[in-house]
């Protein structure tokens, strides 16, 4: 549904997007991740037809961004990173305004507004002035606004910023609901764990270049992030350092970090990182016990998307 | 960095302490000169000066003004040269010498008006932009005092103003080379312009504290300056009514504009004051008033910062429609407590139904005045003044309609030049522009809606004019044909200015820049150009068949204020004596048919120009609008 081919965008001397290519299919929730200034917002603005690329092509639902902007607007909903609101309107008027701007007939507008308010849980605020809403509520109003013309493609630029934890969870539910409705969604965010839960694929961008695009599992594999396991040892157990030495010799272990001993004389623990692709834990326990270690606890830690992200972007910084 | 040090030394009583006493104590300790430096050229000044220096529009405005002035002078010189081509040496030099004082007066007046209008435009956004971008709170947490913020902002903008005023210096000096121009005149005019600009800037800054948008603060400043310039006339009237004798000319020295007029006219009979230095008094008054206004603005800013710190800041201060205090004060709490959210959700404003052209709908809903009360007070004042004139001069007096129509035309053009300049920059500043551009609205709908909205907001002056004209027609002071003719004269220029305003608003980043540029278009077309031509005509006594004469006629036909006066005179009672009314058109009087043709021609030119500008905007829409997509 979204196809970007070799798009380059420059602001003066700065290259914000450098030969970017990207494809997002229908029903996909594409998480767009990258550090500040990577070019996420610029990509979305180009897709929304607000900026023209210097070179390359972009299409949304088969319509070219450069020449078929009106057709794209019909199927696309764009929510900017900084939500501007008309401070002289009520929530209801604000939504009606955009309903009218999207040429929804007058008779249907009320129903449409009610349904998006319902969806975003803003019905209580229907007649409040827009500028009296809190930041998070304005954010929800922005989502409501985006949905008003039932777009097939959604571009949400950092929709979760400024939301409290509960509102974040609600937003995630909302996005999952939209995903079930078969919409193609592109979400940019800094909150990677949340993206992991709702997106079907992710793209990592830095300095205008796409470092990675694909499923989340692929991202971990590419980032070379293996599973981590924290092992705590009991008092009186064999030395952790010796155990670490043994483990390091094993090809299935990528690395071992020693934790300092506790103040009460308890020996320090180990953090074992497995080689990517290795999932079994049993060999670890056997190896440790063979070395005389007494295991107090054995906790596999889930891989963090943050780690994958940091790994993928680290090498590219220079 | 001595200024830094001084600030650190000064006992900091917290950013919120606006007390005059502590300020004075600190001043005494740190030494006067360095305190002044710290206050005028402190961090706020540095930041503002840097921002302004970075703006392209600053330079654009300066060069536009300089070009306009030079153009006017060149045109006048060229006209003189053209007319005196057959003169001998001395006669030719004398012709140029006659030109100098008039041209100097024209430039001085232009600068006076530009400074008075530009100053509040420059300062109008000082505080209210800060509040809109929510950086006031950040500023308030620094050790800067409100007075320092106010002075820093004022000083940085005054630098711009001084540069603008001094732009004319080379031109004035080159005029002096021809002789016939006294240096006391140049000095007096410059001082009057600068002191007026200072007062206007302070007023704009003070209004910026309360205004929702910079343009509101700017219009407040300009309005007060107009009153400040006109009040001596009121005083003279009152004195005349009370004593029955001709009023003292001393009154004239209490208004900077009148003072400048007297400077330009030279000494007058019956003047009771020294013609060379009388302007010093009004300069001193203006400066003193500015100081008072600045102190008031600082105190007010202190109060506002305190209040903003105490409660959740609301982006725009004035509550146009009823809102519950709870909803405005802390929306955060409402989220946490669903019961309360329920209760204040119900008490808020009543939502209205949006029309099929949403941009137009919203523009139409934007009130011309901030509140009904203000509108009522303003209307009452104007209507009261009109009634006063009717009572004293009589409605049938032919001059009354002419004067009212001309004043109305001037005010209307001023309004038209400013009505639409914030329409798109405002959307860009509140970040709604990009969202609007992802809807199905076409550029023509958006721009058209903005223009129509601006036109609608101008209803007050035409309504007042219509009211007066109907009365005047009923009283037999003017012919009924005056009403449609006046409407025809005014509609073209008003549409033109609203269109150029929207175009500039689309092209430029700032409302103030667009406002100044649009004012320059208006004043260049209708004030500077005729002034230059008039002076040239005076000097050369050119005939209407000469080339300069032709330009003069064309320029005046396009001048709505001149045409309004001409129409009012032509259709007034005094000219009904003959069988046909005659209209004055530069050197000839023409009949109603010719005059109407001229008016229709001018209207056509303006509408065609508006259409061309509109079309240009549509063609450049994508490019210009992308500049606003930050
Ligand atoms: N209007 C502009 N003029 C000049 N440079 C710009 C403009 N807009 C963006 N940039 C630059 O382009 C680069 C990409 O910006 P962009 O807003 O796309 O980043 P982003 O990934 O959205 O960052 P963030 O996570 O902070 O939102 C940045 O280096 C930014 O400085
Ligand atoms: Mg961004």
PDB file of N, CA, C and O in Angstrom, chain B residues 64-96:
ATOM      1  N   UNK B  64      12.720  46.803   0.704  1.00  0.00           N
ATOM      2  CA  UNK B  64      11.504  47.239   0.012  1.00  0.00           C
ATOM      3  C   UNK B  64      11.232  48.711   0.295  1.00  0.00           C
ATOM      4  O   UNK B  64      10.893  49.492  -0.587  1.00  0.00           O
ATOM      5  N   UNK B  65      11.374  49.090   1.573  1.00  0.00           N
ATOM      6  CA  UNK B  65      11.102  50.472   1.938  1.00  0.00           C
ATOM      7  C   UNK B  65      12.093  51.410   1.273  1.00  0.00           C
ATOM      8  O   UNK B  65      11.722  52.444   0.693  1.00  0.00           O
ATOM      9  N   UNK B  66      13.367  51.024   1.345  1.00  0.00           N
ATOM     10  CA  UNK B  66      14.385  51.877   0.739  1.00  0.00           C
ATOM     11  C   UNK B  66      14.129  52.029  -0.753  1.00  0.00           C
ATOM     12  O   UNK B  66      14.179  53.152  -1.293  1.00  0.00           O
ATOM     13  N   UNK B  67      13.805  50.921  -1.394  1.00  0.00           N
ATOM     14  CA  UNK B  67      13.540  50.967  -2.832  1.00  0.00           C
ATOM     15  C   UNK B  67      12.346  51.858  -3.130  1.00  0.00           C
ATOM     16  O   UNK B  67      12.367  52.670  -4.056  1.00  0.00           O
ATOM     17  N   UNK B  68      11.294  51.715  -2.318  1.00  0.00           N
ATOM     18  CA  UNK B  68      10.095  52.514  -2.535  1.00  0.00           C
ATOM     19  C   UNK B  68      10.416  53.996  -2.425  1.00  0.00           C
ATOM     20  O   UNK B  68      10.026  54.809  -3.277  1.00  0.00           O
ATOM     21  N   UNK B  69      11.181  54.352  -1.383  1.00  0.00           N
ATOM     22  CA  UNK B  69      11.504  55.764  -1.186  1.00  0.00           C
ATOM     23  C   UNK B  69      12.367  56.298  -2.331  1.00  0.00           C
ATOM     24  O   UNK B  69      12.111  57.371  -2.877  1.00  0.00           O
ATOM     25  N   UNK B  70      13.355  55.510  -2.674  1.00  0.00           N
ATOM     26  CA  UNK B  70      14.235  55.950  -3.756  1.00  0.00           C
ATOM     27  C   UNK B  70      13.437  56.053  -5.051  1.00  0.00           C
ATOM     28  O   UNK B  70      13.596  56.994  -5.831  1.00  0.00           O
ATOM     29  N   UNK B  71      12.547  55.088  -5.243  1.00  0.00           N
ATOM     30  CA  UNK B  71      11.712  55.117  -6.436  1.00  0.00           C
ATOM     31  C   UNK B  71      10.879  56.377  -6.517  1.00  0.00           C
ATOM     32  O   UNK B  71      10.797  57.031  -7.566  1.00  0.00           O
ATOM     33  N   UNK B  72      10.277  56.728  -5.384  1.00  0.00           N
ATOM     34  CA  UNK B  72       9.449  57.930  -5.352  1.00  0.00           C
ATOM     35  C   UNK B  72      10.293  59.163  -5.688  1.00  0.00           C
ATOM     36  O   UNK B  72       9.918  60.002  -6.524  1.00  0.00           O
ATOM     37  N   UNK B  73      11.445  59.247  -5.030  1.00  0.00           N
ATOM     38  CA  UNK B  73      12.307  60.406  -5.273  1.00  0.00           C
ATOM     39  C   UNK B  73      12.755  60.437  -6.732  1.00  0.00           C
ATOM     40  O   UNK B  73      12.717  61.491  -7.384  1.00  0.00           O
ATOM     41  N   UNK B  74      13.128  59.269  -7.243  1.00  0.00           N
ATOM     42  CA  UNK B  74      13.608  59.214  -8.623  1.00  0.00           C
ATOM     43  C   UNK B  74      12.505  59.644  -9.586  1.00  0.00           C
ATOM     44  O   UNK B  74      12.738  60.401 -10.533  1.00  0.00           O
ATOM     45  N   UNK B  75      11.293  59.184  -9.289  1.00  0.00           N
ATOM     46  CA  UNK B  75      10.162  59.524 -10.149  1.00  0.00           C
ATOM     47  C   UNK B  75       9.947  61.034 -10.175  1.00  0.00           C
ATOM     48  O   UNK B  75       9.752  61.639 -11.238  1.00  0.00           O
ATOM     49  N   UNK B  76      10.006  61.633  -8.972  1.00  0.00           N
ATOM     50  CA  UNK B  76       9.806  63.070  -8.893  1.00  0.00           C
ATOM     51  C   UNK B  76      10.899  63.804  -9.671  1.00  0.00           C
ATOM     52  O   UNK B  76      10.625  64.714 -10.461  1.00  0.00           O
ATOM     53  N   UNK B  77      12.137  63.377  -9.454  1.00  0.00           N
ATOM     54  CA  UNK B  77      13.248  64.024 -10.157  1.00  0.00           C
ATOM     55  C   UNK B  77      13.116  63.864 -11.666  1.00  0.00           C
ATOM     56  O   UNK B  77      13.315  64.800 -12.435  1.00  0.00           O
ATOM     57  N   UNK B  78      12.730  62.678 -12.018  1.00  0.00           N
ATOM     58  CA  UNK B  78      12.617  62.366 -13.443  1.00  0.00           C
ATOM     59  C   UNK B  78      11.531  63.241 -14.080  1.00  0.00           C
ATOM     60  O   UNK B  78      11.706  63.801 -15.153  1.00  0.00           O
ATOM     61  N   UNK B  79      10.403  63.376 -13.351  1.00  0.00           N
ATOM     62  CA  UNK B  79       9.325  64.203 -13.865  1.00  0.00           C
ATOM     63  C   UNK B  79       9.791  65.648 -14.031  1.00  0.00           C
ATOM     64  O   UNK B  79       9.523  66.302 -15.035  1.00  0.00           O
ATOM     65  N   UNK B  80      10.523  66.143 -13.022  1.00  0.00           N
ATOM     66  CA  UNK B  80      11.024  67.513 -13.104  1.00  0.00           C
ATOM     67  C   UNK B  80      11.978  67.646 -14.289  1.00  0.00           C
ATOM     68  O   UNK B  80      11.887  68.591 -15.082  1.00  0.00           O
ATOM     69  N   UNK B  81      12.867  66.699 -14.400  1.00  0.00           N
ATOM     70  CA  UNK B  81      13.843  66.754 -15.485  1.00  0.00           C
ATOM     71  C   UNK B  81      13.136  66.750 -16.836  1.00  0.00           C
ATOM     72  O   UNK B  81      13.487  67.495 -17.757  1.00  0.00           O
ATOM     73  N   UNK B  82      12.091  65.933 -16.913  1.00  0.00           N
ATOM     74  CA  UNK B  82      11.328  65.823 -18.151  1.00  0.00           C
ATOM     75  C   UNK B  82      10.690  67.155 -18.518  1.00  0.00           C
ATOM     76  O   UNK B  82      10.745  67.614 -19.655  1.00  0.00           O
ATOM     77  N   UNK B  83      10.115  67.790 -17.505  1.00  0.00           N
ATOM     78  CA  UNK B  83       9.388  69.025 -17.757  1.00  0.00           C
ATOM     79  C   UNK B  83      10.305  70.210 -18.030  1.00  0.00           C
ATOM     80  O   UNK B  83       9.930  71.159 -18.688  1.00  0.00           O
ATOM     81  N   UNK B  84      11.492  70.154 -17.448  1.00  0.00           N
ATOM     82  CA  UNK B  84      12.388  71.304 -17.563  1.00  0.00           C
ATOM     83  C   UNK B  84      13.444  71.070 -18.634  1.00  0.00           C
ATOM     84  O   UNK B  84      14.467  71.744 -18.650  1.00  0.00           O
ATOM     85  N   UNK B  85      13.171  70.131 -19.498  1.00  0.00           N
ATOM     86  CA  UNK B  85      14.164  69.789 -20.514  1.00  0.00           C
ATOM     87  C   UNK B  85      14.562  71.008 -21.339  1.00  0.00           C
ATOM     88  O   UNK B  85      15.718  71.176 -21.711  1.00  0.00           O
ATOM     89  N   UNK B  86      13.591  71.912 -21.555  1.00  0.00           N
ATOM     90  CA  UNK B  86      13.908  73.054 -22.396  1.00  0.00           C
ATOM     91  C   UNK B  86      14.354  74.271 -21.597  1.00  0.00           C
ATOM     92  O   UNK B  86      14.573  75.332 -22.135  1.00  0.00           O
ATOM     93  N   UNK B  87      14.434  74.124 -20.241  1.00  0.00           N
ATOM     94  CA  UNK B  87      14.874  75.263 -19.418  1.00  0.00           C
ATOM     95  C   UNK B  87      16.366  75.473 -19.582  1.00  0.00           C
ATOM     96  O   UNK B  87      17.104  74.567 -19.946  1.00  0.00           O
ATOM     97  N   UNK B  88      16.771  76.729 -19.237  1.00  0.00           N
ATOM     98  CA  UNK B  88      18.210  76.966 -19.218  1.00  0.00           C
ATOM     99  C   UNK B  88      18.761  76.578 -17.853  1.00  0.00           C
ATOM    100  O   UNK B  88      17.993  76.336 -16.928  1.00  0.00           O
ATOM    101  N   UNK B  89      20.073  76.630 -17.730  1.00  0.00           N
ATOM    102  CA  UNK B  89      20.775  76.187 -16.520  1.00  0.00           C
ATOM    103  C   UNK B  89      20.183  76.636 -15.197  1.00  0.00           C
ATOM    104  O   UNK B  89      19.745  75.813 -14.397  1.00  0.00           O
ATOM    105  N   UNK B  90      20.099  77.951 -14.977  1.00  0.00           N
ATOM    106  CA  UNK B  90      19.689  78.443 -13.659  1.00  0.00           C
ATOM    107  C   UNK B  90      18.245  78.050 -13.371  1.00  0.00           C
ATOM    108  O   UNK B  90      17.907  77.586 -12.277  1.00  0.00           O
ATOM    109  N   UNK B  91      17.391  78.234 -14.355  1.00  0.00           N
ATOM    110  CA  UNK B  91      15.982  77.904 -14.164  1.00  0.00           C
ATOM    111  C   UNK B  91      15.819  76.440 -13.791  1.00  0.00           C
ATOM    112  O   UNK B  91      14.996  76.080 -12.953  1.00  0.00           O
ATOM    113  N   UNK B  92      16.653  75.652 -14.401  1.00  0.00           N
ATOM    114  CA  UNK B  92      16.580  74.225 -14.148  1.00  0.00           C
ATOM    115  C   UNK B  92      16.971  73.910 -12.698  1.00  0.00           C
ATOM    116  O   UNK B  92      16.275  73.181 -11.982  1.00  0.00           O
ATOM    117  N   UNK B  93      18.086  74.514 -12.276  1.00  0.00           N
ATOM    118  CA  UNK B  93      18.528  74.301 -10.894  1.00  0.00           C
ATOM    119  C   UNK B  93      17.469  74.776  -9.924  1.00  0.00           C
ATOM    120  O   UNK B  93      17.150  74.129  -8.917  1.00  0.00           O
ATOM    121  N   UNK B  94      16.846  75.932 -10.257  1.00  0.00           N
ATOM    122  CA  UNK B  94      15.818  76.460  -9.356  1.00  0.00           C
ATOM    123  C   UNK B  94      14.634  75.501  -9.268  1.00  0.00           C
ATOM    124  O   UNK B  94      14.039  75.321  -8.207  1.00  0.00           O
ATOM    125  N   UNK B  95      14.295  74.899 -10.389  1.00  0.00           N
ATOM    126  CA  UNK B  95      13.178  73.947 -10.380  1.00  0.00           C
ATOM    127  C   UNK B  95      13.492  72.789  -9.447  1.00  0.00           C
ATOM    128  O   UNK B  95      12.637  72.368  -8.664  1.00  0.00           O
ATOM    129  N   UNK B  96      14.730  72.309  -9.497  1.00  0.00           N
ATOM    130  CA  UNK B  96      15.107  71.198  -8.609  1.00  0.00           C
ATOM    131  C   UNK B  96      15.104  71.653  -7.160  1.00  0.00           C
ATOM    132  O   UNK B  96      14.732  70.897  -6.266  1.00  0.00           O
TER     133      UNK B  96
END
